[in-house]
CSV table of C-alpha atoms and ligand atoms in Angstrom, one decimal:
chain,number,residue,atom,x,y,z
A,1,UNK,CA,107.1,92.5,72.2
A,2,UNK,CA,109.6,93.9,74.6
A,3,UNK,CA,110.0,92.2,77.9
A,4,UNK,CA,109.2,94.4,80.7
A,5,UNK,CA,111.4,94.4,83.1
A,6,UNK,CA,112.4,95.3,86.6
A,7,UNK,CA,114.3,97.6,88.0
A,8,UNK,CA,116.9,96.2,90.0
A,9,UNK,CA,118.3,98.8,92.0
A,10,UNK,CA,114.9,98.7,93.6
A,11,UNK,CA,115.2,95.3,94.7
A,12,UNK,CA,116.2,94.8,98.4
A,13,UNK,CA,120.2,94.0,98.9
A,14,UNK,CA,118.9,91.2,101.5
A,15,UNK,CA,116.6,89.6,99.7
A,16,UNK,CA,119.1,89.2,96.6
A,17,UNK,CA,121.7,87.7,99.2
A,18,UNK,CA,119.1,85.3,100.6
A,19,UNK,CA,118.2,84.4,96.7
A,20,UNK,CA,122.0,84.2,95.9
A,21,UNK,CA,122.7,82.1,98.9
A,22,UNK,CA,120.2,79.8,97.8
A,23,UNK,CA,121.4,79.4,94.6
A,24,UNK,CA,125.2,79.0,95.6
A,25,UNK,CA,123.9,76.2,98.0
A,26,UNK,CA,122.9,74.4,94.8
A,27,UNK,CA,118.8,74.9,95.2
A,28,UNK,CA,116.5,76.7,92.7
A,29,UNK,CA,115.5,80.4,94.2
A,30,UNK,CA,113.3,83.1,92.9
A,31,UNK,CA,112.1,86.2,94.5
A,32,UNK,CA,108.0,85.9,93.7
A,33,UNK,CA,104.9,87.6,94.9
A,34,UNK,CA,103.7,90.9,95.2
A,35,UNK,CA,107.0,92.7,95.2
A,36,UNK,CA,107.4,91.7,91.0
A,37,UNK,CA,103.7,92.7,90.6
A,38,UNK,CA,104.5,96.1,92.7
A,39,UNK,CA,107.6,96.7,90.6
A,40,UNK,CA,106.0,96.2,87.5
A,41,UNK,CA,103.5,98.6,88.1
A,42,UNK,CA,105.6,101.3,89.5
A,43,UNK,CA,104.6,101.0,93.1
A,44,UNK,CA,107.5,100.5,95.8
A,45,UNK,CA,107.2,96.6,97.6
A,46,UNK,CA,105.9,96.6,100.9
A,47,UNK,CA,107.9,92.8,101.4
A,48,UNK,CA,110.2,90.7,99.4
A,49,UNK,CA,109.0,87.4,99.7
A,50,UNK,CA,111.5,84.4,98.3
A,51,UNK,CA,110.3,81.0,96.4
A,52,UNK,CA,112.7,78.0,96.3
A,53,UNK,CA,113.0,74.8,95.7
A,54,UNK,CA,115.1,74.0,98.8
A,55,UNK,CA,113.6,72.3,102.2
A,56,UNK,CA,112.5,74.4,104.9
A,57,UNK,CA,114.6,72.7,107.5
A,58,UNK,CA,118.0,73.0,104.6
A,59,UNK,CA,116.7,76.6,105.1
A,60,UNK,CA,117.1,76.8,108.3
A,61,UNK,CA,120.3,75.2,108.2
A,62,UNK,CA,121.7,78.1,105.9
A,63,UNK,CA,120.6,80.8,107.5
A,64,UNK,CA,121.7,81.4,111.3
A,65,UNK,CA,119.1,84.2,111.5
A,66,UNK,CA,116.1,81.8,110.6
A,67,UNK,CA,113.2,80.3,112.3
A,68,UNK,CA,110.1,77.8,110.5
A,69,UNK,CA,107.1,78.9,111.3
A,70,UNK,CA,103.2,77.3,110.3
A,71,UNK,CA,102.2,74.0,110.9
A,72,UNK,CA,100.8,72.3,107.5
A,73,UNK,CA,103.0,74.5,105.4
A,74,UNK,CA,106.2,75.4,107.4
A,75,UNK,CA,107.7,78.3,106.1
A,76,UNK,CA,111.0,80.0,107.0
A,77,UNK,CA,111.2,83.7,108.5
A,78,UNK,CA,114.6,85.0,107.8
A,79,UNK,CA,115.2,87.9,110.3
A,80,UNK,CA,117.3,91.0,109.9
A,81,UNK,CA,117.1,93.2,113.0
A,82,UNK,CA,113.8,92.8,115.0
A,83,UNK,CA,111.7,94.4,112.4
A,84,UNK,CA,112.5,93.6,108.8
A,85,UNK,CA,111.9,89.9,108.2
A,86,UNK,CA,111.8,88.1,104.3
A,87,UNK,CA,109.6,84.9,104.5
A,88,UNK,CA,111.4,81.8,102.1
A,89,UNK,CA,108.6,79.6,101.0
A,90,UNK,CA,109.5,75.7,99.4
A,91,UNK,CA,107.7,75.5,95.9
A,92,UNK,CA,104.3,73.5,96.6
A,93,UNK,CA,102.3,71.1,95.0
A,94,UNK,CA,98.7,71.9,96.5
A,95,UNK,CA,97.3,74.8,97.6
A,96,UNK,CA,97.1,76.5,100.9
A,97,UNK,CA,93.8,75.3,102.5
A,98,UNK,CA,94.3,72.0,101.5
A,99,UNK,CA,93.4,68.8,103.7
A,100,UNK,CA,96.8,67.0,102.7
A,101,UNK,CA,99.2,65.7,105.7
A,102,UNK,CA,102.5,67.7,106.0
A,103,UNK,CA,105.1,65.5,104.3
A,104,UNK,CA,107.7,65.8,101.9
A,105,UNK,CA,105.3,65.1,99.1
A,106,UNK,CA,103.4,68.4,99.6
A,107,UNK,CA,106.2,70.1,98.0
A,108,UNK,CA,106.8,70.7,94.1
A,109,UNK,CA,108.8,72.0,91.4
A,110,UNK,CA,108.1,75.8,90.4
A,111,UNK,CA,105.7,73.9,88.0
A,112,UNK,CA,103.7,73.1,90.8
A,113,UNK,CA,104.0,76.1,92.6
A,114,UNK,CA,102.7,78.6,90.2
A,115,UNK,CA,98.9,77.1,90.3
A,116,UNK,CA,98.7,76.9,94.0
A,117,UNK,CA,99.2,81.1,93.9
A,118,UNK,CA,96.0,83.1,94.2
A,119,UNK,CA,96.7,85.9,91.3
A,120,UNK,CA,98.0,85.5,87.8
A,121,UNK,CA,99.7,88.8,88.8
A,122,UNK,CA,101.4,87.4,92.0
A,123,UNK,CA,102.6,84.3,90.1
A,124,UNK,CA,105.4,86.0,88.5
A,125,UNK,CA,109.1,84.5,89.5
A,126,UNK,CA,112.2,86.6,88.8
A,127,UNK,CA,115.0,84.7,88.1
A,128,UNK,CA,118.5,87.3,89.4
A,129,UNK,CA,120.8,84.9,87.6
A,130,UNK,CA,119.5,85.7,84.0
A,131,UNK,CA,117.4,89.1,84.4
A,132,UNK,CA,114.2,87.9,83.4
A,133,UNK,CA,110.8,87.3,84.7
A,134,UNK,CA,109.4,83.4,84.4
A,135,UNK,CA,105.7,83.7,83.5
A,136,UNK,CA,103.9,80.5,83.3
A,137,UNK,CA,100.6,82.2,83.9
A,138,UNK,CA,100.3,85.1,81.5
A,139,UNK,CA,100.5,87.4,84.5
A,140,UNK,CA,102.5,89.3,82.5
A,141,UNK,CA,99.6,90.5,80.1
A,142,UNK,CA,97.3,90.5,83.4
A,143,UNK,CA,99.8,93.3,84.6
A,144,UNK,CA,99.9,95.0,81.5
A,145,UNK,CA,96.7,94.9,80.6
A,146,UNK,CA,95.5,95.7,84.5
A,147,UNK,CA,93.0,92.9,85.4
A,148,UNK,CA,93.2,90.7,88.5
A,149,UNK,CA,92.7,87.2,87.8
A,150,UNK,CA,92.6,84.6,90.1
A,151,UNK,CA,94.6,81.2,89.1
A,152,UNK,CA,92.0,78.1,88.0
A,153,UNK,CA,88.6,78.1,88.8
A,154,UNK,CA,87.2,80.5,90.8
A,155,UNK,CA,84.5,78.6,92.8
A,156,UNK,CA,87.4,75.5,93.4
A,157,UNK,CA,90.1,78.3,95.1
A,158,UNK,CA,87.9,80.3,96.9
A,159,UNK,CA,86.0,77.7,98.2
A,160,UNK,CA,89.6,76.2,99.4
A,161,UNK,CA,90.2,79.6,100.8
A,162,UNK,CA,87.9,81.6,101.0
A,163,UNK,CA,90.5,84.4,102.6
A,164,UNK,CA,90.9,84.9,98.4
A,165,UNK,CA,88.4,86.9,98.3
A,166,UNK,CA,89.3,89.4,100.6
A,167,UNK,CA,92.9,89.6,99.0
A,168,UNK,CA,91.1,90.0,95.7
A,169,UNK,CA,89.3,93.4,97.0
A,170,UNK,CA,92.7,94.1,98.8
A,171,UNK,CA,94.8,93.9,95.4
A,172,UNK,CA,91.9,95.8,93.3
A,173,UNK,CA,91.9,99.0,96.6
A,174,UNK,CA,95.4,98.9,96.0
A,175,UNK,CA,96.5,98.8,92.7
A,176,UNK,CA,93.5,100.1,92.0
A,177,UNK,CA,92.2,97.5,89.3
A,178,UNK,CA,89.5,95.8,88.3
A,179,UNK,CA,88.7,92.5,89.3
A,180,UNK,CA,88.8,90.1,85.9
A,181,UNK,CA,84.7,88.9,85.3
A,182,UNK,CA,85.1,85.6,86.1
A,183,UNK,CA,86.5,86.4,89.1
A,184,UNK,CA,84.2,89.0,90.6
A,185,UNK,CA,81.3,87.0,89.4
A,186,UNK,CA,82.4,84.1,91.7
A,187,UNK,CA,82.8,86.4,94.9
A,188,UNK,CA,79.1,86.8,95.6
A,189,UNK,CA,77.8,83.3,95.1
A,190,UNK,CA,80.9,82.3,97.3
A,191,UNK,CA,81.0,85.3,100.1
A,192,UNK,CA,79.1,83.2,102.7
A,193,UNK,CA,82.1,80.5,103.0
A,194,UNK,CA,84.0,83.7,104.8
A,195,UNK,CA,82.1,82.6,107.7
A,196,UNK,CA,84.2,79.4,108.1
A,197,UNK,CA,87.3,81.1,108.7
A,198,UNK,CA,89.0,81.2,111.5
A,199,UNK,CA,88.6,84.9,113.2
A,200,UNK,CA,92.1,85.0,114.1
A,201,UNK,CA,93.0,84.8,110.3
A,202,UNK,CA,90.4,87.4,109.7
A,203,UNK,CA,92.1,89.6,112.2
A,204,UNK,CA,94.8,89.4,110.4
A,205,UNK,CA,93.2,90.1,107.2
A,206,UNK,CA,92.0,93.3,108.2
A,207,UNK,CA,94.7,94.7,109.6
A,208,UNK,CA,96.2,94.3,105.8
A,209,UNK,CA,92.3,95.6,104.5
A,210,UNK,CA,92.8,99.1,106.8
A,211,UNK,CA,96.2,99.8,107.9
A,212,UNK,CA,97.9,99.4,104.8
A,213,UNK,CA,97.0,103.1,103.0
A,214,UNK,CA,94.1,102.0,101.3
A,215,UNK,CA,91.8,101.8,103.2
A,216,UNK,CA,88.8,103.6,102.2
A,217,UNK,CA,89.1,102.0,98.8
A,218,UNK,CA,89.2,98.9,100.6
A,219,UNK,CA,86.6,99.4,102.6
A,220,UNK,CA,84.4,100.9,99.4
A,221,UNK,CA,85.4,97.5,97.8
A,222,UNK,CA,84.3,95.3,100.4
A,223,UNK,CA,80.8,96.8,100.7
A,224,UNK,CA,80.5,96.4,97.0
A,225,UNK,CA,81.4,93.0,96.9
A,226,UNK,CA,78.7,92.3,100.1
A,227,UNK,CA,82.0,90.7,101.9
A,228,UNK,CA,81.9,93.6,104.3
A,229,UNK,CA,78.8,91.8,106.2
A,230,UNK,CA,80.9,88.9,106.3
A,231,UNK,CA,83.4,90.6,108.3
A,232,UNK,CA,81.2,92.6,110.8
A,233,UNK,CA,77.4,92.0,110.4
A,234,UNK,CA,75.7,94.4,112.8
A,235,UNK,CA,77.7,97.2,111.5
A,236,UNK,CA,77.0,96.4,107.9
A,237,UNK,CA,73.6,95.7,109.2
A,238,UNK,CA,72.9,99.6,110.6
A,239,UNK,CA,74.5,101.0,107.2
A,240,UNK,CA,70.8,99.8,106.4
A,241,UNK,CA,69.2,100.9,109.5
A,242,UNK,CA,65.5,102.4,108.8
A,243,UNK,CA,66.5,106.3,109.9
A,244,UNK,CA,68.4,107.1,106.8
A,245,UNK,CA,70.0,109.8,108.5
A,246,UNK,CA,71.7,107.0,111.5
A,247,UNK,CA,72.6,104.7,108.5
A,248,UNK,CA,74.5,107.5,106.6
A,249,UNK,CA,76.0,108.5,109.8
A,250,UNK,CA,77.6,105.0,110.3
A,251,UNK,CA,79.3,104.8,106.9
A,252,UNK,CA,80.6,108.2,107.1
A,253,UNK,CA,81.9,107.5,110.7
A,254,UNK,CA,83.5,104.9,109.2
A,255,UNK,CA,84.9,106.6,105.8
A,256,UNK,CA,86.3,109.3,108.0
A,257,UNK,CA,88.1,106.9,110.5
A,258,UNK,CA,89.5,105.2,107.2
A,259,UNK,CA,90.2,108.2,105.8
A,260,UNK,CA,92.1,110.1,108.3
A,261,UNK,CA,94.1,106.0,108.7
A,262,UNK,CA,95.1,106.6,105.2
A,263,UNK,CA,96.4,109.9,105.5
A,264,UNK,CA,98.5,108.8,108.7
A,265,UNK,CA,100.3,106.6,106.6
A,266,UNK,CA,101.1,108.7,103.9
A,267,UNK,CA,102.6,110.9,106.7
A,268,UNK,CA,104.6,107.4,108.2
A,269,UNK,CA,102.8,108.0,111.4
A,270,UNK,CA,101.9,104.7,113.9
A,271,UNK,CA,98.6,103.3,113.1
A,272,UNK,CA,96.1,100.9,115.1
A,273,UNK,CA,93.1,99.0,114.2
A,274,UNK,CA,91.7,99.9,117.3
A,275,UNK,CA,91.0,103.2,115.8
A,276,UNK,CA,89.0,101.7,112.6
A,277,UNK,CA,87.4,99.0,115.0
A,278,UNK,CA,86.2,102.1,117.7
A,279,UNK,CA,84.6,104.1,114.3
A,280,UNK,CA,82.6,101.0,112.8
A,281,UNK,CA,81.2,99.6,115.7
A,282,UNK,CA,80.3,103.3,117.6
A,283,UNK,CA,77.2,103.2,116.0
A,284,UNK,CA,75.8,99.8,117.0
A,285,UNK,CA,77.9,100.1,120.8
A,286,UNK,CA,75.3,103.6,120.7
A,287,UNK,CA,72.5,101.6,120.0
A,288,UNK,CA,73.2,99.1,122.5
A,289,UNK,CA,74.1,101.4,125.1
A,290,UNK,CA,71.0,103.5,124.7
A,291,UNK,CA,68.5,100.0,124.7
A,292,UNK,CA,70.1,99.1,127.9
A,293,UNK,CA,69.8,102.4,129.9
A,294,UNK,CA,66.2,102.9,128.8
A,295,UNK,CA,65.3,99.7,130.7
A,296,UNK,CA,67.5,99.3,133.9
A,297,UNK,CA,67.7,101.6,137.3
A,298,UNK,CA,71.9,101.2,137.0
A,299,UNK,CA,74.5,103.6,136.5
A,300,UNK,CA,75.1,104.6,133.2
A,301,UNK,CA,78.8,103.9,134.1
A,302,UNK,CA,78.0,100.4,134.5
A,303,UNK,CA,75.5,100.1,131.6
A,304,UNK,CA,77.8,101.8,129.4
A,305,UNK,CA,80.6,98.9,130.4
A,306,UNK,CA,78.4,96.3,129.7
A,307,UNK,CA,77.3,97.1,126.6
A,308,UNK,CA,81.2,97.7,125.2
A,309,UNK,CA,81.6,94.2,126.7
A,310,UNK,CA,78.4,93.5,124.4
A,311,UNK,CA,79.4,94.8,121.4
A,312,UNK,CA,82.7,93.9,121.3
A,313,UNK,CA,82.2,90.1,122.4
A,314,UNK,CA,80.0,90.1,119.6
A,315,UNK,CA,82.3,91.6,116.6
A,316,UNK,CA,85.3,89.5,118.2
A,317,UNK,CA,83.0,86.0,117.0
A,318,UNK,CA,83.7,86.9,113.5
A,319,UNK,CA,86.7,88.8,113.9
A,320,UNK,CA,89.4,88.2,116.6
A,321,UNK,CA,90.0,91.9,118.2
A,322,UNK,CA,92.7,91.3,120.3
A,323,UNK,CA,93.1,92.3,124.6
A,324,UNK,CA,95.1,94.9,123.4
A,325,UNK,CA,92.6,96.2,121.1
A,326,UNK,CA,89.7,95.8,123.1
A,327,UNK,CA,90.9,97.6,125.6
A,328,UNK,CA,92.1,100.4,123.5
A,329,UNK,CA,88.5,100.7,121.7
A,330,UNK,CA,87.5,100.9,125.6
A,331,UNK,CA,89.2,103.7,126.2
A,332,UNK,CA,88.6,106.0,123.4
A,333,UNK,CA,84.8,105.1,123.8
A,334,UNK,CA,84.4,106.2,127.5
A,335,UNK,CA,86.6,109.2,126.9
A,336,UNK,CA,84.3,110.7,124.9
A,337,UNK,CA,81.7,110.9,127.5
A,338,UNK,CA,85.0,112.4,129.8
A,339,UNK,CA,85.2,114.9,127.1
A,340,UNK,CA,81.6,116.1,127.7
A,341,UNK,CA,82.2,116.0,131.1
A,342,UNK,CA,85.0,117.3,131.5
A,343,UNK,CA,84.7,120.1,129.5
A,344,UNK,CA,85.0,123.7,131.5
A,345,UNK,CA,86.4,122.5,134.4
A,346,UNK,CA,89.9,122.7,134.0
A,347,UNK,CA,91.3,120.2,136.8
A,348,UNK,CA,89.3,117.5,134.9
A,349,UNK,CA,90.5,118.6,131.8
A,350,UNK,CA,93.9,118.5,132.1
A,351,UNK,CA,93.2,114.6,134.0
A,352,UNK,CA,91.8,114.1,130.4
A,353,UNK,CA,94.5,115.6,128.4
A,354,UNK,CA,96.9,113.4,130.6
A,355,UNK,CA,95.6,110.0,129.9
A,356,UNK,CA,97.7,108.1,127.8
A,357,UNK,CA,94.8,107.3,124.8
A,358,UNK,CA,93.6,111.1,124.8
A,359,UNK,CA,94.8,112.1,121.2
A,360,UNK,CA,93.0,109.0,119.9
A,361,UNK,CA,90.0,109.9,121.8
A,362,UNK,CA,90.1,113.5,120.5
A,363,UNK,CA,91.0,112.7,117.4
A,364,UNK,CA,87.7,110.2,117.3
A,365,UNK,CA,85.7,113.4,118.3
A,366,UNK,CA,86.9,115.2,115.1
A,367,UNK,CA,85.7,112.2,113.4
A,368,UNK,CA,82.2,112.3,114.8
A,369,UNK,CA,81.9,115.7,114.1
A,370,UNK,CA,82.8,115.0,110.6
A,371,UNK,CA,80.5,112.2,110.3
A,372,UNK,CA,77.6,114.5,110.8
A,373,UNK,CA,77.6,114.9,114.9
A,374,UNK,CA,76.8,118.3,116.0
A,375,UNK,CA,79.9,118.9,118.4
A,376,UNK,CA,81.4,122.3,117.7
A,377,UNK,CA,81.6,123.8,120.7
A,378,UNK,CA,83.1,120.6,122.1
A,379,UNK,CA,85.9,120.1,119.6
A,380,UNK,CA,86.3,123.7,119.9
A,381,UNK,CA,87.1,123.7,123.6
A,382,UNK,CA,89.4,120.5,123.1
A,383,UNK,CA,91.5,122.0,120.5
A,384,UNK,CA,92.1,124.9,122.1
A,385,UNK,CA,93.3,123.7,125.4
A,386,UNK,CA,95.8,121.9,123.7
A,387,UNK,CA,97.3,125.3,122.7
A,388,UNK,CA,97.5,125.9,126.2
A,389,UNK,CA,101.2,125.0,126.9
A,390,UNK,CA,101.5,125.4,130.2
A,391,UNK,CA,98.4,123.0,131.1
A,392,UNK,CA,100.0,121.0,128.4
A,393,UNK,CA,103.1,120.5,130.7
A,394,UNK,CA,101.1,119.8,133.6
A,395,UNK,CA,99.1,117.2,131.7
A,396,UNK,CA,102.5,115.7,130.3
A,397,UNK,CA,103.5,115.2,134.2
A,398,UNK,CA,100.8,113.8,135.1
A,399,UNK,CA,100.6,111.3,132.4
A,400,UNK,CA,104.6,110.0,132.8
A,401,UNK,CA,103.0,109.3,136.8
A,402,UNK,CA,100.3,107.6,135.4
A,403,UNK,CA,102.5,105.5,133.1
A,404,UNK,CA,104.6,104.6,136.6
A,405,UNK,CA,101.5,103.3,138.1
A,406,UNK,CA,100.7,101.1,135.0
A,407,UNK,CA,104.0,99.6,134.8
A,408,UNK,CA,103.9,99.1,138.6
A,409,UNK,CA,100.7,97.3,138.7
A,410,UNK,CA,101.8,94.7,135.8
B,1,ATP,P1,101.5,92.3,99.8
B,1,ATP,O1,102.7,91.7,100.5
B,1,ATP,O2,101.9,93.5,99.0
B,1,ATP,O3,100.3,92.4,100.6
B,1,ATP,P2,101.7,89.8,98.3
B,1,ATP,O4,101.1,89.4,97.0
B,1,ATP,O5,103.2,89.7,98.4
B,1,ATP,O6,101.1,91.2,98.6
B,1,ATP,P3,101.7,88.0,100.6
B,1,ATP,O7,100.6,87.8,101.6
B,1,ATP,O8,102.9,88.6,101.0
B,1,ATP,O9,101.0,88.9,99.4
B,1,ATP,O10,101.9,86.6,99.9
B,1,ATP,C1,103.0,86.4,99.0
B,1,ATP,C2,102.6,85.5,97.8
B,1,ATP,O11,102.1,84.3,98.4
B,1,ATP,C3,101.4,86.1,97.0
B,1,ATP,O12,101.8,87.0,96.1
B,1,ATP,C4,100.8,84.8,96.5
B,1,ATP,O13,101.5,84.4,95.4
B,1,ATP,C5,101.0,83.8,97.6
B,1,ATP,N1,99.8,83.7,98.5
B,1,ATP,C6,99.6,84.4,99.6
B,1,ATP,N2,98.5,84.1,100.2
B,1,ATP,C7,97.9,83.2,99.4
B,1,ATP,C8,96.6,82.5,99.4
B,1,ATP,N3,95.8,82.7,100.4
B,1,ATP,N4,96.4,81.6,98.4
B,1,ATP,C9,97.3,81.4,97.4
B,1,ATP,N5,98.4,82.1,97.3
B,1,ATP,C10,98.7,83.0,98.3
B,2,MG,MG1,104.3,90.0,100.1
């Protein structure tokens, strides 16, 4: 057999001096993780993440540009510029989620590190010194043959992190594999155990599930595997809603919102969960909104703030959606009733166009109306004031005073 290997020109020059370093310091180093997998497979790394058997805090002490991070498992961040940042982790004996005391005997040889890795696939070590890929795991054939495999038993790592599971349905959307049998067999029987993880973590997980490119695949996946319930119940709970034709609507609001996320992407362009968050839980806010106004004498302003407080205190017990996020979903909800309102009178309009979410907000009409909403005439009108460049130029003013007043009331 020949052995595969990787192609080094697409390894990142920092990572290799970080590894090199290392090594020249006299400790073992290895880059590891999904950026071997990716490269094996053709696809370009997302992150280069480091193994090694050297201390966090001798780490630290190497690299000026480091901080330690966690608090059971430190790891070190190693920071080039603001943005790019390559995380060194110290070859462990027990897994992640395990109840064992921080202390010098959590950490292991590269013999111990291997099984305490999710994947087969994201086991594999790449030694720079000799060229060669160190497979203790038979990730290798995983890779070749295409199968995702999680390490040991599957009922003992998911139930030690349950967070597995997810990344399981995030390699297969990806790479787009199948899930080995023994390890999609044990996802159903051990899907409830999601429920013990913290939300933040699973705020974090789904910004990886949908903002990473694959997200309708992801999202396809998740359903599939029943996990999507696990994330956000009363949206997974209307996909099954008694009127078919409000059920379908709901998954397709949500497929579209994924779907246009993809694409933006592709293109590089700035994405936000508050975008996927605003399409999957539209339906159920809708509901909600709609209960509350048949039975109270209030505004609909008001009820319609209550009920996004609702709806999204609710989501944000299984899933930490964040201020920021909150109060974007906010936004794009009430302007689409300002879009119907608006509409036709031009002063309103271009108070519309101005506000600073308005392209999200318009952009989450096109969505409805794809989603099976009957809006033409509405997305009509909104698209073609924005060819309107002199009302454009107005709005722009507008907005850059609005922005003042934002920054002045902080
Ligand atoms: P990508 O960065 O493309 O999302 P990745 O495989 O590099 O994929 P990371 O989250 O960067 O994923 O983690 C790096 C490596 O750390 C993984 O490849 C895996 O070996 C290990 N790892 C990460 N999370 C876990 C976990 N929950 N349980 C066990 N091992 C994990
Ligand atoms: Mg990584």
């Amino acid at each position: 057999m020949t052995k595969p290997s990787i192609n080094e020109a697409l390894l990142d020059p920092r990572a290799l001096e970080i590894v090199h370093t290392l090594i020249r310091a006299g400790h073992e180093a290895y880059l590891v993780g999904g950026c071997i997998r990716d490269l094996l497979r053709g696809r370009t790394p997302k992150d280069f993440d480091v193994a090694t058997s050297a201390h966090p805090e001798t780490v630290r002490q190497l690299f000026p540009n480091c901080r330690l991070i966690g608090k059971r498992f430190r790891l070190a961040h190693i920071y080039y510029g603001r943005n790019t940042l390559f995380e060194v982790a110290t070859f462990r004996r027990e897994s992640e989620a395990s109840e064992q005391v921080r202390g010098d005997n959590s950490y292991g040889t590269l013999e111990d590190d291997v099984h305490r890795r999710d994947f087969t696939i994201n086991a594999l070590y790449y030694d720079v010194q000799k060229h060669e890929i160190i497979d203790r795991l038979n990730g290798l054939a995983d890779v070749a043959q295409g199968l995702i495999r999680i390490i040991g038993d599957p009922k003992t790592r998911f139930t030690e992190d349950p967070v597995r599971m997810l990344r399981a349905v995030r390699f297969m959307s990806k790479l787009g594999l199948p899930l080995e049998t023994e390890t999609a067999d044990a996802i159903p029987k051990n899907r409830k155990k999601l429920a013990a993880v913290p939300p933040a973590r699973l705020g974090d997980e789904c910004l990886k599930l949908f903002l990473s490119g694959d997200g309708q695949a992801c999202f396809d996946n998740l359903r599939e595997y029943k996990l999507f319930t696990m994330l956000f119940p009363d949206v997974d709970h209307l996909f099954f809603h008694p009127n078919r034709e409000f059920a379908t609507y709901a998954v397709r609001l949500a497929q579209a919102a994924l779907a246009s996320t993809d694409q933006r992407v592709r293109e590089g362009k700035q994405v936000t969960l508050a975008f996927v968050l605003a399409a999957f839980l539209w339906p159920v806010f809708q509901l909600q909104y709609a209960g509350m106004l048949r039975d109270g004498q209030r505004s609909w302003h008001e009820v319609m703030h209550e009920a996004i407080d609702i709806v999204l205190l609710a989501a944000n017990e299984r899933v930490a959606i964040t201020l920021r996020l909150r109060a974007i979903i906010r936004e794009i909800w009430t302007l689409q009733a300002r879009l119907e309102l608006a509409a036709g009178n031009q002063k309103k309009m271009v108070a519309v166009l101005a506000h600073p979410r308005f392209r999200a907000a318009y952009d989450f009409l096109l969505i409805r109306q794809q989603a099976g909403e009957n809006l033409p005439a509405l997305v009509e009108t909104w698209t073609l004031i924005q060819r309107d460049s002199a009302l454009m130029q107005q709005a722009a003013r507008q907005r850059v005073k609005y922005e003042r007043l934002e920054e002045s009331s902080l």
